[in-house]
CSV table of C-alpha atoms (C1' of nucleotides) in Angstrom, one decimal:
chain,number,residue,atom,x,y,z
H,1469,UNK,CA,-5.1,37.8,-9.7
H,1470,UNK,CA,-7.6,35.2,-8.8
H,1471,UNK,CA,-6.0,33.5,-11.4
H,1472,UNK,CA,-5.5,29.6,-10.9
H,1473,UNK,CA,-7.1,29.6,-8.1
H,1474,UNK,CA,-9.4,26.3,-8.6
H,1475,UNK,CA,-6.1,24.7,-9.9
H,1476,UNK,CA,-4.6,25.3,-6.2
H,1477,UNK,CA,-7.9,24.1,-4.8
H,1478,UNK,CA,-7.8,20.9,-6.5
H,1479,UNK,CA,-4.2,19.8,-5.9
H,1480,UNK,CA,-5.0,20.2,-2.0
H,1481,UNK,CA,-8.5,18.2,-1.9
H,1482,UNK,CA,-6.6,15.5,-4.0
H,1483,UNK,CA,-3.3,15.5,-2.0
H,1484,UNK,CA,-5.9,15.1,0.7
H,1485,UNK,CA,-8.1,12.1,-0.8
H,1486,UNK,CA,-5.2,10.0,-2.3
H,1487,UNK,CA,-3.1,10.3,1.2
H,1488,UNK,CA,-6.3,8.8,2.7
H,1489,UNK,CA,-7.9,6.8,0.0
H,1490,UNK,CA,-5.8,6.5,-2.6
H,1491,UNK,CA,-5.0,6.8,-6.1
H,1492,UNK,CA,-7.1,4.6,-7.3
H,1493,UNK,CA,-9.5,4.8,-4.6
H,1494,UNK,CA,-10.0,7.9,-5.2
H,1495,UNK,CA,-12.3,9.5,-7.7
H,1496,UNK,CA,-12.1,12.7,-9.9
H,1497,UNK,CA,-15.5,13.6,-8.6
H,1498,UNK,CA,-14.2,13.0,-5.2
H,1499,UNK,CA,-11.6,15.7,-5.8
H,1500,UNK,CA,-13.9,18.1,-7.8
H,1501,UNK,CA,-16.4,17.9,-4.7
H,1502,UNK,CA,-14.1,17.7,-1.9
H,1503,UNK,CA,-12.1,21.2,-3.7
H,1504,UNK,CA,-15.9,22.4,-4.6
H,1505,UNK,CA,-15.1,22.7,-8.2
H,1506,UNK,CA,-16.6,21.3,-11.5
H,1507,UNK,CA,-15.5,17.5,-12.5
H,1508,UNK,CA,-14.1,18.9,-15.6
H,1509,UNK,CA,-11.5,21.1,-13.6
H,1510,UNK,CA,-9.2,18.7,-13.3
H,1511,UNK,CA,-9.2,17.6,-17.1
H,1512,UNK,CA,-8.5,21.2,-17.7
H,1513,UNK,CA,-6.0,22.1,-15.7
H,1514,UNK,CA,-3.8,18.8,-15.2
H,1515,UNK,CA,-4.7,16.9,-18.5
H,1516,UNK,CA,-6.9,14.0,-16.6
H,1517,UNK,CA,-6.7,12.2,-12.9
H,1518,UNK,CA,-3.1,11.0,-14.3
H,1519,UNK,CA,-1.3,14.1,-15.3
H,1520,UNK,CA,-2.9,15.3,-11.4
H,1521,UNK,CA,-0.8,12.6,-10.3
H,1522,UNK,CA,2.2,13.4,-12.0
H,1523,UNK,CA,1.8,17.2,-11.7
H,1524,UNK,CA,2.1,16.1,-7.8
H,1525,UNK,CA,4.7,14.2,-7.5
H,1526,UNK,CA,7.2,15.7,-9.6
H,1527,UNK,CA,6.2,18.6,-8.2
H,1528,UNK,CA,7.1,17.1,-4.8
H,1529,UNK,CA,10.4,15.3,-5.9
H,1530,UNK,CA,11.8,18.4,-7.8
H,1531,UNK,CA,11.5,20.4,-4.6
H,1532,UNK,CA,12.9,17.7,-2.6
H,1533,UNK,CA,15.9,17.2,-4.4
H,1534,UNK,CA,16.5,21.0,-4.5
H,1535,UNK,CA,16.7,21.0,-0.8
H,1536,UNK,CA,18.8,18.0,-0.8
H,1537,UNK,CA,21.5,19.1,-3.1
H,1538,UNK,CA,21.3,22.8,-1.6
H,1539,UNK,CA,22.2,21.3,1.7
H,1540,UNK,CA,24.7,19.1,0.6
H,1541,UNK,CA,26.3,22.1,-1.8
H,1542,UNK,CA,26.0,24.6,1.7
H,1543,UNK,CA,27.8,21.9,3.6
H,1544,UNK,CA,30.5,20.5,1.7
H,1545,UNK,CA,33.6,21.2,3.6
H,1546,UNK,CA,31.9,19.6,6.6
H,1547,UNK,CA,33.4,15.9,8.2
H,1548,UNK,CA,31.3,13.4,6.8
H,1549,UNK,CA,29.3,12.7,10.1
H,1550,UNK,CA,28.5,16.2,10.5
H,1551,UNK,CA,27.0,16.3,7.0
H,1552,UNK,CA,25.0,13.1,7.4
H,1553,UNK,CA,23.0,14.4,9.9
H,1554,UNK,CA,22.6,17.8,8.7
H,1555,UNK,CA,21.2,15.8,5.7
H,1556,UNK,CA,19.1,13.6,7.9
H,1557,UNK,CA,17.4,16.5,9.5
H,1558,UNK,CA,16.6,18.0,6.1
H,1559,UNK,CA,14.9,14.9,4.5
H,1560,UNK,CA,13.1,14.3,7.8
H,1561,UNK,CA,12.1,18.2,7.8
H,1562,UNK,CA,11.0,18.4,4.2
H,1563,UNK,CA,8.6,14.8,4.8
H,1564,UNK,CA,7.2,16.4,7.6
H,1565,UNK,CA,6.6,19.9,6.1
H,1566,UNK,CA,4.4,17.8,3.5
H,1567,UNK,CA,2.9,14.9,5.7
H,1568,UNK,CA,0.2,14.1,3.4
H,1569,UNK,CA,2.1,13.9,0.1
H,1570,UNK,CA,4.8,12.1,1.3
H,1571,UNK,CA,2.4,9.3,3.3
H,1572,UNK,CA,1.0,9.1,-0.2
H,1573,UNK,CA,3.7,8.9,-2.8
H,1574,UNK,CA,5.9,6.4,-0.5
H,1575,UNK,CA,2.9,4.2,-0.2
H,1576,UNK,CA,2.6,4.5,-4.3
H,1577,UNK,CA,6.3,4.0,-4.8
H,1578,UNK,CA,5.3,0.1,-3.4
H,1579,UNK,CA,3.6,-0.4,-6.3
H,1580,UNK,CA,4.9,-1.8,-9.4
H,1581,UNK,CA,3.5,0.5,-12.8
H,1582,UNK,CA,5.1,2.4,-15.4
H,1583,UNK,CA,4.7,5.5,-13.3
H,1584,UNK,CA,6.4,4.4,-10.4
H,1585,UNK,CA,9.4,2.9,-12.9
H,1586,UNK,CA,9.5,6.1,-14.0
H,1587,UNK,CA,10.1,8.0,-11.0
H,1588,UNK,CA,12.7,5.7,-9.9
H,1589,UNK,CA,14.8,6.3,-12.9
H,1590,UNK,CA,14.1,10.3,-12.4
H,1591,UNK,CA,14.0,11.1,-8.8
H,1592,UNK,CA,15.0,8.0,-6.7
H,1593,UNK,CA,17.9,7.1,-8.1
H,1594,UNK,CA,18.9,11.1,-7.4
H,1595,UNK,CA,18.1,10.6,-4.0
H,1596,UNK,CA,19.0,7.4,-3.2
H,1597,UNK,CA,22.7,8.4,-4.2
H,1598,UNK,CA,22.7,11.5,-2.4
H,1599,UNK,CA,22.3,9.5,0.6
H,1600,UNK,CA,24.5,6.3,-0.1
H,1601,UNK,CA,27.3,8.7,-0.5
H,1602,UNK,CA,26.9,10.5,2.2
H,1603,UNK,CA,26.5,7.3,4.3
H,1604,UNK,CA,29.4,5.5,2.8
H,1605,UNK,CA,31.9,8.5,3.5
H,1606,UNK,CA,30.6,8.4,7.1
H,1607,UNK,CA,31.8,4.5,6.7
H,1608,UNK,CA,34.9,5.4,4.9
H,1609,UNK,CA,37.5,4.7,7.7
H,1610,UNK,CA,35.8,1.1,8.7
H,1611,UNK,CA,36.4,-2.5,7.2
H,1612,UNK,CA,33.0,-3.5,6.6
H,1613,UNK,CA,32.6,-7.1,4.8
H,1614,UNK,CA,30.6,-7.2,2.0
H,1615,UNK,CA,27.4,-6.3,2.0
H,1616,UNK,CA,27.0,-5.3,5.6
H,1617,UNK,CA,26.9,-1.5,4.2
H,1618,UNK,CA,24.0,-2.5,2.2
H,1619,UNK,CA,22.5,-3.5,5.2
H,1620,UNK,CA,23.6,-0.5,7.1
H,1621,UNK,CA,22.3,1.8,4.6
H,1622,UNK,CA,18.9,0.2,4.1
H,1623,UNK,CA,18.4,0.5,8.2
H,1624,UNK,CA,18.8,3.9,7.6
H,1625,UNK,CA,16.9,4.2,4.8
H,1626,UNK,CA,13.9,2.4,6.2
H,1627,UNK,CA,14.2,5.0,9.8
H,1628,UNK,CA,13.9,8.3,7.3
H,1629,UNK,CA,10.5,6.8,5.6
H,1630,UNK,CA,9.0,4.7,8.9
H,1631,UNK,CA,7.4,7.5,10.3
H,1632,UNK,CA,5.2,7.6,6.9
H,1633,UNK,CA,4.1,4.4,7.0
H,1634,UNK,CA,3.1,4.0,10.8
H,1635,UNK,CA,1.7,7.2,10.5
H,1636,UNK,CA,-1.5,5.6,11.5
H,1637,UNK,CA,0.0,4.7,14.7
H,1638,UNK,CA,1.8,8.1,15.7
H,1639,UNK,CA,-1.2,10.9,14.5
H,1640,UNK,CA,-2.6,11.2,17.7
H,1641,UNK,CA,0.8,12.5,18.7
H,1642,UNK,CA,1.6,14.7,15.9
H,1643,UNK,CA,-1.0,17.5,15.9
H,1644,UNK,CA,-0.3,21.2,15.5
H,1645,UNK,CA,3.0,22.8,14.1
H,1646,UNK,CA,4.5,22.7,17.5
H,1647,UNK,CA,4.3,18.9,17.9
H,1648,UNK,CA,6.1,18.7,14.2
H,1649,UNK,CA,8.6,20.5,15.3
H,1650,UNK,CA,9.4,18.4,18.2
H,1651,UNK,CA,8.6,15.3,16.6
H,1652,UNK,CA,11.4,16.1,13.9
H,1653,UNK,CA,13.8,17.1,16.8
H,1654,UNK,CA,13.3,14.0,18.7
H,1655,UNK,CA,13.4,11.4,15.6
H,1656,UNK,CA,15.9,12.8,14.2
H,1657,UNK,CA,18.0,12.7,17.4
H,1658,UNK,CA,17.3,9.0,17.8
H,1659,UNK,CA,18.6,8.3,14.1
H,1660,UNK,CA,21.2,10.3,14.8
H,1661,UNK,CA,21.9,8.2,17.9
H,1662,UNK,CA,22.2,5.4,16.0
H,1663,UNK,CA,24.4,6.8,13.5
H,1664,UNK,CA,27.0,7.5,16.1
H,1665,UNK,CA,26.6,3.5,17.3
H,1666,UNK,CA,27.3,2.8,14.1
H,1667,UNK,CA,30.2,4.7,13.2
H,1668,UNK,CA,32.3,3.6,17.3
H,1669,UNK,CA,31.0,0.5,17.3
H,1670,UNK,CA,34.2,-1.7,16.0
H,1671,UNK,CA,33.3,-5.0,16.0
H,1672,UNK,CA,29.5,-4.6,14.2
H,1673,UNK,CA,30.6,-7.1,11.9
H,1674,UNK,CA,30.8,-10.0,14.4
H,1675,UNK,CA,26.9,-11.4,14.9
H,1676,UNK,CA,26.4,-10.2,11.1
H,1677,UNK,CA,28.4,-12.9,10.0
H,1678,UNK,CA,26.9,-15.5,12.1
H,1679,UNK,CA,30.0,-16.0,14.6
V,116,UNK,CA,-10.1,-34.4,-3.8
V,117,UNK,CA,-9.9,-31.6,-6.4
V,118,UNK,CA,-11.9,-29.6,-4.4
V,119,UNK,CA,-11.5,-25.9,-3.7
V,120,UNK,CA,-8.8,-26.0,-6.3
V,121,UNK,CA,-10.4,-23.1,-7.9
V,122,UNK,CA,-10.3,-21.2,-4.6
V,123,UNK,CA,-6.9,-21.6,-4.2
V,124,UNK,CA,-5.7,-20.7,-7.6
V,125,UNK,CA,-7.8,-17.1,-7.0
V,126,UNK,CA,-6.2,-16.5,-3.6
V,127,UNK,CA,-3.1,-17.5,-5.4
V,128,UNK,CA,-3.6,-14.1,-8.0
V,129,UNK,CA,-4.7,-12.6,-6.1
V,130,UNK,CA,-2.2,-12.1,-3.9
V,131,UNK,CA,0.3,-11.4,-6.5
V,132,UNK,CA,-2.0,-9.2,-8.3
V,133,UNK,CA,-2.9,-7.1,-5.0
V,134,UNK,CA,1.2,-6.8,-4.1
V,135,UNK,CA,1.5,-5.6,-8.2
V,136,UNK,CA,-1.0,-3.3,-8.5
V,137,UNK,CA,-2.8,-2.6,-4.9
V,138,UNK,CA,-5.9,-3.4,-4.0
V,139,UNK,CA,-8.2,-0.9,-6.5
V,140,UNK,CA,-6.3,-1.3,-9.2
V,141,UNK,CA,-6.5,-4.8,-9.8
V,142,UNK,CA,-10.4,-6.3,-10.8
V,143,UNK,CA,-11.8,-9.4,-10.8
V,144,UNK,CA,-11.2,-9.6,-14.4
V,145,UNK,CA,-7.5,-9.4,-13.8
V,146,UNK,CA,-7.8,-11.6,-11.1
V,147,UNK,CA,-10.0,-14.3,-13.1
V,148,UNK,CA,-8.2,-14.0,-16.1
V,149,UNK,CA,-4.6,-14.6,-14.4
V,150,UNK,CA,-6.0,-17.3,-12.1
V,151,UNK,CA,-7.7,-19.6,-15.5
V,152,UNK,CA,-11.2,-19.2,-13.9
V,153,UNK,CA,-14.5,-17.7,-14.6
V,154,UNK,CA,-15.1,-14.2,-13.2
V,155,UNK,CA,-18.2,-15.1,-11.2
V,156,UNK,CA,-15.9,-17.7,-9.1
V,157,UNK,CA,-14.9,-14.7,-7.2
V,158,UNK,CA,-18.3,-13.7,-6.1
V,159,UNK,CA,-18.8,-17.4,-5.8
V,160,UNK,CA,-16.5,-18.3,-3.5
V,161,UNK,CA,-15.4,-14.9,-1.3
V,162,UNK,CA,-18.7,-12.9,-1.6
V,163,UNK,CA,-16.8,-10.2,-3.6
V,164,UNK,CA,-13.7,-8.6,-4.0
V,165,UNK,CA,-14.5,-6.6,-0.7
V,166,UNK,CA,-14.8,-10.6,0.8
V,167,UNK,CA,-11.5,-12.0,-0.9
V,168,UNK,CA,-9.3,-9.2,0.6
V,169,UNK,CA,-10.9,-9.7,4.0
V,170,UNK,CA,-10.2,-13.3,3.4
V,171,UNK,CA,-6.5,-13.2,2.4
V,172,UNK,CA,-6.0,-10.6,5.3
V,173,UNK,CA,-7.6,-12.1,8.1
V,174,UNK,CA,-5.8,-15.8,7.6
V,175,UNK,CA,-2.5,-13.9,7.0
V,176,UNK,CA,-2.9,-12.3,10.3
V,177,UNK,CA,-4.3,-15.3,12.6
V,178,UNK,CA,-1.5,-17.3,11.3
V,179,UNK,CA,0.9,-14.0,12.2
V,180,UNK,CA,-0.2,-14.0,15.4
V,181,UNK,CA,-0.7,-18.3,16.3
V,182,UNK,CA,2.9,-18.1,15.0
V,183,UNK,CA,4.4,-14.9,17.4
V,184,UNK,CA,2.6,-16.6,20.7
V,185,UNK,CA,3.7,-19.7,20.2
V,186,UNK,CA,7.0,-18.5,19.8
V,187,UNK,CA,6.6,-16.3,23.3
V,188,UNK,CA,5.2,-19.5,24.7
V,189,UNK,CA,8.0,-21.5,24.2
V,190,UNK,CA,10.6,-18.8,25.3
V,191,UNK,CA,9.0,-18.0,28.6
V,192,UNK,CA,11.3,-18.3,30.5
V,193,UNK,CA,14.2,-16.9,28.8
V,194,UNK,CA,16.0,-13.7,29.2
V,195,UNK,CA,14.3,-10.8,28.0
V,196,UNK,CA,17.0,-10.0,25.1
V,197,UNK,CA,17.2,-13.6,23.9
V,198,UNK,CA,13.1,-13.8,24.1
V,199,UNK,CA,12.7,-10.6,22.2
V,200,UNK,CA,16.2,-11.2,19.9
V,201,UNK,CA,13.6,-14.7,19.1
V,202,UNK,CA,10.3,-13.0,18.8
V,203,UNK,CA,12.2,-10.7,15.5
V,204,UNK,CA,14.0,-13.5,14.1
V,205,UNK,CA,10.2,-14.9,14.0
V,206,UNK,CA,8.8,-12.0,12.6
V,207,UNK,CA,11.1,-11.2,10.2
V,208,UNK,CA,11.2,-15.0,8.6
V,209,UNK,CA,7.7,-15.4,8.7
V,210,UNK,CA,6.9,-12.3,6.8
V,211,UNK,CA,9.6,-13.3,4.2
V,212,UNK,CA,7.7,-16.5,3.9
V,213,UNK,CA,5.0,-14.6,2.8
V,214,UNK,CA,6.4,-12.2,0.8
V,215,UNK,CA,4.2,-10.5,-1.5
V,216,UNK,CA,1.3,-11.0,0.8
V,217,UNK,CA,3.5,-8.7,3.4
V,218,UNK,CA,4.2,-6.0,1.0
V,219,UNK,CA,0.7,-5.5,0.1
V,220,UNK,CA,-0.9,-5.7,3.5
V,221,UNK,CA,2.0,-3.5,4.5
V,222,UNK,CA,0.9,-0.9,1.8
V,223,UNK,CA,-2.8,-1.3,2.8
V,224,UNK,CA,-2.9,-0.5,6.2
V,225,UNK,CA,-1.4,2.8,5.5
V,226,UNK,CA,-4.7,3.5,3.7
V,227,UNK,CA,-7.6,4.9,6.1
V,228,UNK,CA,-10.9,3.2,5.9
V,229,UNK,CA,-13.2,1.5,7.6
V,230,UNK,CA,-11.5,-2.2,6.8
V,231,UNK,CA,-8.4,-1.1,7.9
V,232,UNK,CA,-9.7,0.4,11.5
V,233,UNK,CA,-11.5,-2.9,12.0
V,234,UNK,CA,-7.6,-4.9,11.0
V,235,UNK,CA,-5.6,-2.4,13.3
V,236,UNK,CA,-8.6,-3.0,16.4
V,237,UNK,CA,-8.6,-7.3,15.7
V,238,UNK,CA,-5.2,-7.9,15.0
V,239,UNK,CA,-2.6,-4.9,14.7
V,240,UNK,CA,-3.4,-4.2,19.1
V,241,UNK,CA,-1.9,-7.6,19.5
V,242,UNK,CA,1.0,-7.7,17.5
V,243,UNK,CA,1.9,-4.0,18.9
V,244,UNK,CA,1.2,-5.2,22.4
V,245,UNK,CA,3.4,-8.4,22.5
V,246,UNK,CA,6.7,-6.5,20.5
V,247,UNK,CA,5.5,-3.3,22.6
V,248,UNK,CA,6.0,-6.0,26.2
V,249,UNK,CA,8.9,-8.2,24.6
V,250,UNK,CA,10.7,-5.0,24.0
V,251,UNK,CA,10.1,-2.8,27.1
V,252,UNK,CA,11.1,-5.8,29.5
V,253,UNK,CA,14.3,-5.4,27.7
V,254,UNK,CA,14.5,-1.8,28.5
V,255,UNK,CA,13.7,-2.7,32.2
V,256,UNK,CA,16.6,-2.2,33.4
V,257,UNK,CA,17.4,1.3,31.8
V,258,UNK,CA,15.8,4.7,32.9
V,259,UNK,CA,14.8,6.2,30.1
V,260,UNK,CA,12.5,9.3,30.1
V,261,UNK,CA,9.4,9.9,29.0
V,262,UNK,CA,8.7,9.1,25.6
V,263,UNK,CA,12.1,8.2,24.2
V,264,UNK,CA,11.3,4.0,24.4
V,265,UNK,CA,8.2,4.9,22.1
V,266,UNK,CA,10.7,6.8,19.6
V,267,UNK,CA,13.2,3.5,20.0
V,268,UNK,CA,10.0,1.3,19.5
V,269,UNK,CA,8.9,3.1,16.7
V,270,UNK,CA,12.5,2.5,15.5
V,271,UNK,CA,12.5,-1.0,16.3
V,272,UNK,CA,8.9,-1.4,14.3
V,273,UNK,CA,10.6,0.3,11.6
V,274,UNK,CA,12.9,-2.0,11.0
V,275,UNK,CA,10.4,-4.9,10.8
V,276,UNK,CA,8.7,-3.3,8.2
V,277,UNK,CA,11.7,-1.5,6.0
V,278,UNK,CA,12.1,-4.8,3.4
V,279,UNK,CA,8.6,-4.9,3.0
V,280,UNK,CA,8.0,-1.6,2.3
V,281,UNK,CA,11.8,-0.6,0.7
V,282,UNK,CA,10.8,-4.2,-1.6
V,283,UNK,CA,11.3,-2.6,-4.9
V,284,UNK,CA,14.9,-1.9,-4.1
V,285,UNK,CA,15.7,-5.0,-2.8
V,286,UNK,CA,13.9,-7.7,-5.0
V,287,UNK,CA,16.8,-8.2,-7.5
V,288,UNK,CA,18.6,-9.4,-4.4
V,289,UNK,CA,16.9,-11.6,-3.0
V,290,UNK,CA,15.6,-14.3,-5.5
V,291,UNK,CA,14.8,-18.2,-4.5
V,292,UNK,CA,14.7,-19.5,-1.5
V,293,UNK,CA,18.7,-19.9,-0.5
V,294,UNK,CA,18.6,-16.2,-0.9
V,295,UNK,CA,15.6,-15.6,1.5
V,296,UNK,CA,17.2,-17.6,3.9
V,297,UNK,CA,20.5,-15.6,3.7
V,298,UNK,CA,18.5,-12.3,3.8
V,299,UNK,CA,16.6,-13.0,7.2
V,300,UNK,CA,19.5,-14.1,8.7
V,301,UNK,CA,21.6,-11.4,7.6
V,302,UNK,CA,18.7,-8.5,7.8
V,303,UNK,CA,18.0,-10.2,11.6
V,304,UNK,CA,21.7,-9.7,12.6
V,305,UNK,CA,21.2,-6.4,11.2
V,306,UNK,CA,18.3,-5.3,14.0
V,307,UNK,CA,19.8,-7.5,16.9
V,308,UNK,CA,22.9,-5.6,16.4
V,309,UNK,CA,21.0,-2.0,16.9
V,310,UNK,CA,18.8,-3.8,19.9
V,311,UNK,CA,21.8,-4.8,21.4
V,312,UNK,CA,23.4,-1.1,21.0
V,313,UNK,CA,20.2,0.2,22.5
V,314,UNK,CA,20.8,-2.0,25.3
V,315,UNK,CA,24.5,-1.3,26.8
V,316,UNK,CA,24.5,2.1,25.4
V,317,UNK,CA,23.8,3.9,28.7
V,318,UNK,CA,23.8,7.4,27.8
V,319,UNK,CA,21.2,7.3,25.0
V,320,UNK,CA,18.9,9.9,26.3
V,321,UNK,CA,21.8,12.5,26.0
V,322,UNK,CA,21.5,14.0,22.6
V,323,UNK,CA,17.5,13.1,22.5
V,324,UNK,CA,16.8,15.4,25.1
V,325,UNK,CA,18.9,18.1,22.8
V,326,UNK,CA,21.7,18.6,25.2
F,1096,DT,C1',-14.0,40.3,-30.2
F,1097,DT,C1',-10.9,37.0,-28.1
F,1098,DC,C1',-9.3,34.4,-24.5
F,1099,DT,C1',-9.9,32.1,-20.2
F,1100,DG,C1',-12.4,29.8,-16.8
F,1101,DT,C1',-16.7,27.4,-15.2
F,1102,DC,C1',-20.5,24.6,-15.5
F,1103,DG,C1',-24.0,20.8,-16.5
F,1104,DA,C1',-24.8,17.1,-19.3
F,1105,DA,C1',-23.6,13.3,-21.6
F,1106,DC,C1',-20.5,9.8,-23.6
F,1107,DG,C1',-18.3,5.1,-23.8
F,1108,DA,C1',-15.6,2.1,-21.1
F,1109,DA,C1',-14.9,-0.6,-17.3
F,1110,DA,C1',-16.1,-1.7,-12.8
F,1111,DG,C1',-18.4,-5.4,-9.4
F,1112,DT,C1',-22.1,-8.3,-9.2
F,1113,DT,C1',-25.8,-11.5,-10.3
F,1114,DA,C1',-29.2,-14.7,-12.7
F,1115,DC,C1',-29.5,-18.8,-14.7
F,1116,DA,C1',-28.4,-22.9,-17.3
F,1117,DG,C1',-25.7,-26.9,-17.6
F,1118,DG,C1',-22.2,-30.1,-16.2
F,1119,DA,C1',-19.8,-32.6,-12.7
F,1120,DT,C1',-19.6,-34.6,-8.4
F,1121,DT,C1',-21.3,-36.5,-4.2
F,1122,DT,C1',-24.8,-38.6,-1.4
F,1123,DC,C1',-27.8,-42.1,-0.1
F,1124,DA,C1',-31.6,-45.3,-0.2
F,1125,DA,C1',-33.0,-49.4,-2.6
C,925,DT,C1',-23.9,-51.9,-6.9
C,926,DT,C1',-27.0,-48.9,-8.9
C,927,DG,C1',-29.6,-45.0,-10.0
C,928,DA,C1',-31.7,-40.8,-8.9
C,929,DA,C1',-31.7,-36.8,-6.1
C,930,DA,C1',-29.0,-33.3,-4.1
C,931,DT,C1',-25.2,-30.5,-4.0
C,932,DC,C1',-21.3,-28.2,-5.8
C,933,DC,C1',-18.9,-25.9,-9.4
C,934,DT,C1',-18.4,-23.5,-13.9
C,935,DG,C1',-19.6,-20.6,-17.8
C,936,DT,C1',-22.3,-17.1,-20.4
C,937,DA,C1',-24.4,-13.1,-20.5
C,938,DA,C1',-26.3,-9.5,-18.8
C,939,DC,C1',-27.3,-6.0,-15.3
C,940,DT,C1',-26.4,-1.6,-12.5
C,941,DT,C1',-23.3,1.6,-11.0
C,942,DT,C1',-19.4,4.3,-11.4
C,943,DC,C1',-15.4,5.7,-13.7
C,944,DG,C1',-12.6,9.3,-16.5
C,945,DT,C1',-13.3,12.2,-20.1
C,946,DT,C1',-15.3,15.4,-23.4
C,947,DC,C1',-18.5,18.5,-25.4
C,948,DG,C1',-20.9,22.8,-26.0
C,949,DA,C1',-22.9,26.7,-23.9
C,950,DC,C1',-22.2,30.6,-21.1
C,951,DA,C1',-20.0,34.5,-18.5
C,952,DG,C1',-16.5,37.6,-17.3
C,953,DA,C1',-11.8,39.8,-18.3
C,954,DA,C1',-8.5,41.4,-21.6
DNA sequence: TTCTGTCGAACGAAAGTTACAGGATTTCAA
DNA sequence: TTGAAATCCTGTAACTTTCGTTCGACAGAA
């Protein structure tokens, strides 16, 4: 059963490359070298550098949404708070379990292309409602003006992807699988921390509208 | 005194070509083409593409920065909340000033090359110094152990880069300049709000250190 | 054989860059 | 003010390199 196993080889030297390089700065010869294969590998297996990419990162959002919705399914009779932050912990878990990937597909997901259009409409959308429910059942008992929740919900949005975009800034700390493990712990409780601001605090609604 | 029109009608695409499609997936082509010039004006005029992205980057950032100390300058002797509640009200409207410019610089730094160690060494130490200093003068006051006022930096840094990097969910929001103004006043509310949470809150540390 | 995987070599396309000619503009001495 | 030299800018066309992809040959497993 060595079957396949240039295709594995391949899909880690390129989740590699394009996390530090790139898409486009990042050649198929690159790969093939890097994964000590032929060039013509990666035509073969994944239909050209493009269906690689795509191979990737459905590959990544498929699984990511499985965990999602299995959490949310396994947690359902829960109060709302309680299943926010289980939630929480599970995105934040599943980033960190695949550091490279997800560095390099939210740094992609900036982009404007068909691709990325594409994924929205498949995957994000998914996601992002998975989360603005949860979020806005957690906000369910307060009077909130507007478009403050919008606000709200993109804070906590932008804490579940920061980590992979100052991840130049934090490597040094994050080495080993002990130090994941305490990273998520730790992050996690601060968001979490912030959650619970949000939810007591009564008048949040005061400086927001410029009083 | 037409001159240098040229030049500024290349900087122009670029910029918007860069935030569109990144750095390596726009060429000089797209960039000449989209700017009315000739493709050798590039060359010409920014030794390269390598010289037109070090170009666009390094006046974004000196401009960041004269604009953050003079801002520090004036506030000196403030209080350390209103100083730093200043310092992101700054931030925040100067980087929506320069939208697309923000996005894609955002994006690029994630990358790891040699051009972006040489950005992070010149101009990324100072900015993370003075929010690092604004922000832990705030925190003063609080005893806070070991490394939770990095996670609540890291937080804080977060937040001042979540609409630039969150951009593709946000831009149908936020067109024409009234909007722009509403957002940063609005999205500024939004952090002071969590800042000012982080700093009466007094048990904080509870659930961080997993009790 | 037949199928599957691997390899080197080569292809055309597109990349960034450059050489050079010609036009436009500025400079400056007469 | 004038005219010529110097400088700046633009355009064409080509160059070299590198890109992604494909082809055909070959070897081992089914």
């Amino acid at each position: 059963m060595k079957k396949n196993l240039s295709k594995q080889k391949v899909i880690h030297a390129a989740s590699s490359l394009f996390f530090q390089k790139g898409f486009h700065g990042t050649s198929v010869r690159d790969i093939a070298q890097r994964a000590k294969v032929n060039v013509s590998s990666v035509s073969y297996y994944f239909n050209g550098k493009q269906g690689l990419l795509e191979y990737a990162v459905t590959k990544y959002y498929e699984e990511y949404l499985e965990t999602i919705e299995a959490i949310l399914k396994a947690t359902e009779n829960w109060s709302a708070i309680d299943r926010l932050n289980e939630l929480i912990f599970t995105i934040i878990q599943y980033k960190q379990s695949k550091l490279q990937l997800t560095c390099f597909i939210q740094r992609e997901l900036t982009l404007d292309s068909i691709f990325v259009r594409e994924m929205t409409i498949t995957y994000l959308a998914k996601e992002n409602f998975h989360i603005r429910t949860a979020f806005f059942n957690v906000l369910a008992g307060k009077k909130l003006p507007g478009d403050e929740r919008d606000y709200l919900l993109m804070q906590l949005k932008g804490m579940l992807i920061t980590p992979y975009i100052l991840h130049n800034e934090w490597k040094d700390r994050v080495i080993g699988d002990y130090s994941h493990e305490v990273f998520v712990k730790k992050y996690v409780a601060t968001i979490q921390n912030w959650l619970k601001f949000i939810v007591e605090n009564e008048d949040v609604s005061d400086k927001f509208q410029g009083k």
